[in-house]
Amino acid sequence: MILFVGRINDSVKGIEHIYALPEGVYDIHCVGKGDLLKRSDITQHIDITNDELLNLYKQASLLVVPSRYEAFSYVSVEALSCNTPIVTSDRVRIADYFLGCKYVRTFKYGDLNEFSKAVKETIGQSVDLNYITDVFDRRKLRELYKDVYLNC
């Protein structure tokens, strides 16, 4: 199962990449309001609860974040925390924290063939939850925040 979470009609979110995937190969779930092209393998979820979203993260074999630009990507952290690997465009900066990790893959934004290849190679990869916890440790982040904003 592939999961997309975001504003479907926002051109920045890159939903068009989803349609580059061969129809019928993956079970694709899109969470968000907007108009999706009808496909037999795409299910849309609108106005779901946090628990329902959490269950989708846990069920997914991959989260895709094909955005044109995104400074961080909170949905990526949520997915990784649920042991769900991610594929992001090269313009989503969270990938900078995971260079060399097989469970985080980037592709050149707009390159639909590279996107499809990244999906195929990343789907189902196991996530190193210890690494995720270390990278986003609350204490470490608090100290970094203090260093940046309180020592000016």
PDB file of C-alpha atoms in Angstrom:
ATOM      1  CA  MET A   1       0.000   0.000   0.000  1.00  0.00           C
ATOM      2  CA  ILE A   2       1.256   3.456  -0.947  1.00  0.00           C
ATOM      3  CA  LEU A   3       0.131   6.476   1.069  1.00  0.00           C
ATOM      4  CA  PHE A   4      -0.032  10.141   0.049  1.00  0.00           C
ATOM      5  CA  VAL A   5      -1.035  12.753   2.642  1.00  0.00           C
ATOM      6  CA  GLY A   6      -1.583  16.333   1.560  1.00  0.00           C
ATOM      7  CA  ARG A   7      -3.613  18.937  -0.272  1.00  0.00           C
ATOM      8  CA  ILE A   8      -4.581  17.104  -3.431  1.00  0.00           C
ATOM      9  CA  ASN A   9      -5.421  20.136  -5.569  1.00  0.00           C
ATOM     10  CA  ASP A  10      -2.307  22.079  -4.544  1.00  0.00           C
ATOM     11  CA  SER A  11       0.129  22.047  -7.480  1.00  0.00           C
ATOM     12  CA  VAL A  12       3.032  22.210  -5.023  1.00  0.00           C
ATOM     13  CA  LYS A  13       2.238  18.748  -3.588  1.00  0.00           C
ATOM     14  CA  GLY A  14       3.029  16.869  -6.818  1.00  0.00           C
ATOM     15  CA  ILE A  15       0.005  14.554  -6.901  1.00  0.00           C
ATOM     16  CA  GLU A  16       0.587  14.084 -10.632  1.00  0.00           C
ATOM     17  CA  HIS A  17       3.474  11.762  -9.773  1.00  0.00           C
ATOM     18  CA  ILE A  18       0.979   9.246  -8.374  1.00  0.00           C
ATOM     19  CA  TYR A  19      -0.560   8.842 -11.821  1.00  0.00           C
ATOM     20  CA  ALA A  20       2.820   7.827 -13.263  1.00  0.00           C
ATOM     21  CA  LEU A  21       2.631   4.584 -11.277  1.00  0.00           C
ATOM     22  CA  PRO A  22       1.255   1.688 -13.307  1.00  0.00           C
ATOM     23  CA  GLU A  23      -2.437   1.169 -12.605  1.00  0.00           C
ATOM     24  CA  GLY A  24      -3.333  -1.948 -10.676  1.00  0.00           C
ATOM     25  CA  VAL A  25       0.154  -2.665  -9.324  1.00  0.00           C
ATOM     26  CA  TYR A  26      -0.181  -0.795  -6.019  1.00  0.00           C
ATOM     27  CA  ASP A  27      -3.008  -0.082  -3.588  1.00  0.00           C
ATOM     28  CA  ILE A  28      -2.794   3.733  -3.377  1.00  0.00           C
ATOM     29  CA  HIS A  29      -4.447   5.713  -0.588  1.00  0.00           C
ATOM     30  CA  CYS A  30      -4.616   9.518  -0.711  1.00  0.00           C
ATOM     31  CA  VAL A  31      -5.542  11.477   2.394  1.00  0.00           C
ATOM     32  CA  GLY A  32      -6.794  14.973   1.717  1.00  0.00           C
ATOM     33  CA  LYS A  33      -9.473  17.075   0.125  1.00  0.00           C
ATOM     34  CA  GLY A  34      -9.440  17.690  -3.579  1.00  0.00           C
ATOM     35  CA  ASP A  35     -10.316  16.152  -6.887  1.00  0.00           C
ATOM     36  CA  LEU A  36      -8.519  12.948  -7.808  1.00  0.00           C
ATOM     37  CA  LEU A  37      -8.629  11.360 -11.224  1.00  0.00           C
ATOM     38  CA  LYS A  38     -10.653   8.160 -10.989  1.00  0.00           C
ATOM     39  CA  ARG A  39      -8.501   5.040 -10.960  1.00  0.00           C
ATOM     40  CA  SER A  40      -9.346   1.543  -9.790  1.00  0.00           C
ATOM     41  CA  ASP A  41      -6.292   1.431  -7.498  1.00  0.00           C
ATOM     42  CA  ILE A  42      -6.753   4.792  -5.744  1.00  0.00           C
ATOM     43  CA  THR A  43      -8.800   5.326  -2.579  1.00  0.00           C
ATOM     44  CA  GLN A  44      -9.356   8.810  -1.186  1.00  0.00           C
ATOM     45  CA  HIS A  45      -9.801   9.560   2.524  1.00  0.00           C
ATOM     46  CA  ILE A  46     -11.329  12.885   3.596  1.00  0.00           C
ATOM     47  CA  ASP A  47     -11.837  14.285   7.102  1.00  0.00           C
ATOM     48  CA  ILE A  48     -10.397  11.277   8.909  1.00  0.00           C
ATOM     49  CA  THR A  49      -9.491  11.189  12.581  1.00  0.00           C
ATOM     50  CA  ASN A  50      -5.930  11.156  13.893  1.00  0.00           C
ATOM     51  CA  ASP A  51      -6.403   7.499  14.844  1.00  0.00           C
ATOM     52  CA  GLU A  52      -7.519   6.634  11.320  1.00  0.00           C
ATOM     53  CA  LEU A  53      -4.487   8.441   9.889  1.00  0.00           C
ATOM     54  CA  LEU A  54      -2.198   6.610  12.305  1.00  0.00           C
ATOM     55  CA  ASN A  55      -3.674   3.300  11.158  1.00  0.00           C
ATOM     56  CA  LEU A  56      -3.035   4.223   7.523  1.00  0.00           C
ATOM     57  CA  TYR A  57       0.610   5.036   8.343  1.00  0.00           C
ATOM     58  CA  LYS A  58       0.948   1.657  10.059  1.00  0.00           C
ATOM     59  CA  GLN A  59      -0.687  -0.226   7.176  1.00  0.00           C
ATOM     60  CA  ALA A  60       1.267   1.536   4.433  1.00  0.00           C
ATOM     61  CA  SER A  61       4.325  -0.010   2.846  1.00  0.00           C
ATOM     62  CA  LEU A  62       5.460   3.424   1.657  1.00  0.00           C
ATOM     63  CA  LEU A  63       4.669   7.128   2.040  1.00  0.00           C
ATOM     64  CA  VAL A  64       5.272   9.348  -0.995  1.00  0.00           C
ATOM     65  CA  VAL A  65       5.984  13.073  -0.699  1.00  0.00           C
ATOM     66  CA  PRO A  66       6.495  14.234  -4.297  1.00  0.00           C
ATOM     67  CA  SER A  67       6.310  17.952  -3.477  1.00  0.00           C
ATOM     68  CA  ARG A  68       7.770  20.720  -5.627  1.00  0.00           C
ATOM     69  CA  TYR A  69       9.187  22.213  -2.426  1.00  0.00           C
ATOM     70  CA  GLU A  70       8.804  21.508   1.247  1.00  0.00           C
ATOM     71  CA  ALA A  71      11.038  22.763   4.014  1.00  0.00           C
ATOM     72  CA  PHE A  72      10.638  19.725   6.227  1.00  0.00           C
ATOM     73  CA  SER A  73       7.649  17.300   5.935  1.00  0.00           C
ATOM     74  CA  TYR A  74       5.969  16.442   9.188  1.00  0.00           C
ATOM     75  CA  VAL A  75       4.061  13.600   7.503  1.00  0.00           C
ATOM     76  CA  SER A  76       7.414  11.971   6.747  1.00  0.00           C
ATOM     77  CA  VAL A  77       8.331  11.920  10.439  1.00  0.00           C
ATOM     78  CA  GLU A  78       4.935  10.451  11.275  1.00  0.00           C
ATOM     79  CA  ALA A  79       5.359   7.727   8.649  1.00  0.00           C
ATOM     80  CA  LEU A  80       8.932   6.882   9.639  1.00  0.00           C
ATOM     81  CA  SER A  81       7.837   6.660  13.275  1.00  0.00           C
ATOM     82  CA  CYS A  82       5.333   3.988  12.183  1.00  0.00           C
ATOM     83  CA  ASN A  83       8.067   1.971  10.430  1.00  0.00           C
ATOM     84  CA  THR A  84       6.881   3.187   7.009  1.00  0.00           C
ATOM     85  CA  PRO A  85       9.608   4.079   4.503  1.00  0.00           C
ATOM     86  CA  ILE A  86       9.340   7.245   2.397  1.00  0.00           C
ATOM     87  CA  VAL A  87      10.033   8.485  -1.108  1.00  0.00           C
ATOM     88  CA  THR A  88      10.390  12.245  -1.487  1.00  0.00           C
ATOM     89  CA  SER A  89      11.326  14.589  -4.257  1.00  0.00           C
ATOM     90  CA  ASP A  90      14.803  16.089  -4.110  1.00  0.00           C
ATOM     91  CA  ARG A  91      13.154  19.318  -2.980  1.00  0.00           C
ATOM     92  CA  VAL A  92      11.859  17.952   0.340  1.00  0.00           C
ATOM     93  CA  ARG A  93      14.548  18.773   2.870  1.00  0.00           C
ATOM     94  CA  ILE A  94      13.816  16.102   5.485  1.00  0.00           C
ATOM     95  CA  ALA A  95      15.740  13.693   3.260  1.00  0.00           C
ATOM     96  CA  ASP A  96      18.941  15.562   4.231  1.00  0.00           C
ATOM     97  CA  TYR A  97      18.790  13.789   7.606  1.00  0.00           C
ATOM     98  CA  PHE A  98      18.722  10.331   6.012  1.00  0.00           C
ATOM     99  CA  LEU A  99      21.446  10.250   3.379  1.00  0.00           C
ATOM    100  CA  GLY A 100      22.352   6.648   2.617  1.00  0.00           C
ATOM    101  CA  CYS A 101      19.306   5.163   4.366  1.00  0.00           C
ATOM    102  CA  LYS A 102      17.536   2.582   2.196  1.00  0.00           C
ATOM    103  CA  TYR A 103      14.178   3.468   3.727  1.00  0.00           C
ATOM    104  CA  VAL A 104      14.333   7.109   2.575  1.00  0.00           C
ATOM    105  CA  ARG A 105      14.714   7.645  -1.149  1.00  0.00           C
ATOM    106  CA  THR A 106      14.674  10.810  -3.208  1.00  0.00           C
ATOM    107  CA  PHE A 107      13.998  11.394  -6.884  1.00  0.00           C
ATOM    108  CA  LYS A 108      14.400  14.443  -9.109  1.00  0.00           C
ATOM    109  CA  TYR A 109      11.147  16.396  -8.960  1.00  0.00           C
ATOM    110  CA  GLY A 110       9.188  15.950 -12.171  1.00  0.00           C
ATOM    111  CA  ASP A 111      11.107  12.859 -13.298  1.00  0.00           C
ATOM    112  CA  LEU A 112       8.231  10.398 -13.379  1.00  0.00           C
ATOM    113  CA  ASN A 113      10.423   7.433 -14.357  1.00  0.00           C
ATOM    114  CA  GLU A 114      12.795   8.091 -11.461  1.00  0.00           C
ATOM    115  CA  PHE A 115       9.792   8.446  -9.129  1.00  0.00           C
ATOM    116  CA  SER A 116       8.409   5.066 -10.235  1.00  0.00           C
ATOM    117  CA  LYS A 117      11.826   3.458  -9.813  1.00  0.00           C
ATOM    118  CA  ALA A 118      12.244   4.958  -6.320  1.00  0.00           C
ATOM    119  CA  VAL A 119       8.820   3.623  -5.303  1.00  0.00           C
ATOM    120  CA  LYS A 120       9.628   0.136  -6.593  1.00  0.00           C
ATOM    121  CA  GLU A 121      13.001   0.039  -4.804  1.00  0.00           C
ATOM    122  CA  THR A 122      11.870   1.551  -1.486  1.00  0.00           C
ATOM    123  CA  ILE A 123       8.442   0.057  -0.854  1.00  0.00           C
ATOM    124  CA  GLY A 124       8.508  -2.324   2.104  1.00  0.00           C
ATOM    125  CA  GLN A 125      11.997  -1.376   3.321  1.00  0.00           C
ATOM    126  CA  SER A 126      12.434  -1.697   7.074  1.00  0.00           C
ATOM    127  CA  VAL A 127      12.941   1.559   9.000  1.00  0.00           C
ATOM    128  CA  ASP A 128      15.636   1.897  11.668  1.00  0.00           C
ATOM    129  CA  LEU A 129      13.420   3.219  14.459  1.00  0.00           C
ATOM    130  CA  ASN A 130      16.407   3.758  16.758  1.00  0.00           C
ATOM    131  CA  TYR A 131      17.910   6.123  14.199  1.00  0.00           C
ATOM    132  CA  ILE A 132      14.601   7.986  13.841  1.00  0.00           C
ATOM    133  CA  THR A 133      14.351   8.370  17.597  1.00  0.00           C
ATOM    134  CA  ASP A 134      17.935   9.625  17.789  1.00  0.00           C
ATOM    135  CA  VAL A 135      17.580  12.147  14.945  1.00  0.00           C
ATOM    136  CA  PHE A 136      14.378  13.601  16.388  1.00  0.00           C
ATOM    137  CA  ASP A 137      15.189  13.258  20.088  1.00  0.00           C
ATOM    138  CA  ARG A 138      13.336  15.982  21.976  1.00  0.00           C
ATOM    139  CA  ARG A 139      16.298  16.803  24.229  1.00  0.00           C
ATOM    140  CA  LYS A 140      18.720  17.115  21.317  1.00  0.00           C
ATOM    141  CA  LEU A 141      16.305  19.306  19.404  1.00  0.00           C
ATOM    142  CA  ARG A 142      15.750  21.531  22.430  1.00  0.00           C
ATOM    143  CA  GLU A 143      19.518  22.047  22.795  1.00  0.00           C
ATOM    144  CA  LEU A 144      19.876  22.841  19.093  1.00  0.00           C
ATOM    145  CA  TYR A 145      17.038  25.340  19.407  1.00  0.00           C
ATOM    146  CA  LYS A 146      18.736  26.996  22.381  1.00  0.00           C
ATOM    147  CA  ASP A 147      22.047  27.198  20.523  1.00  0.00           C
ATOM    148  CA  VAL A 148      20.435  28.802  17.493  1.00  0.00           C
ATOM    149  CA  TYR A 149      17.915  31.155  19.077  1.00  0.00           C
ATOM    150  CA  LEU A 150      19.072  31.909  22.600  1.00  0.00           C
ATOM    151  CA  ASN A 151      22.793  32.425  22.005  1.00  0.00           C
ATOM    152  CA  CYS A 152      22.414  35.185  19.416  1.00  0.00           C
TER     153      CYS A 152
END
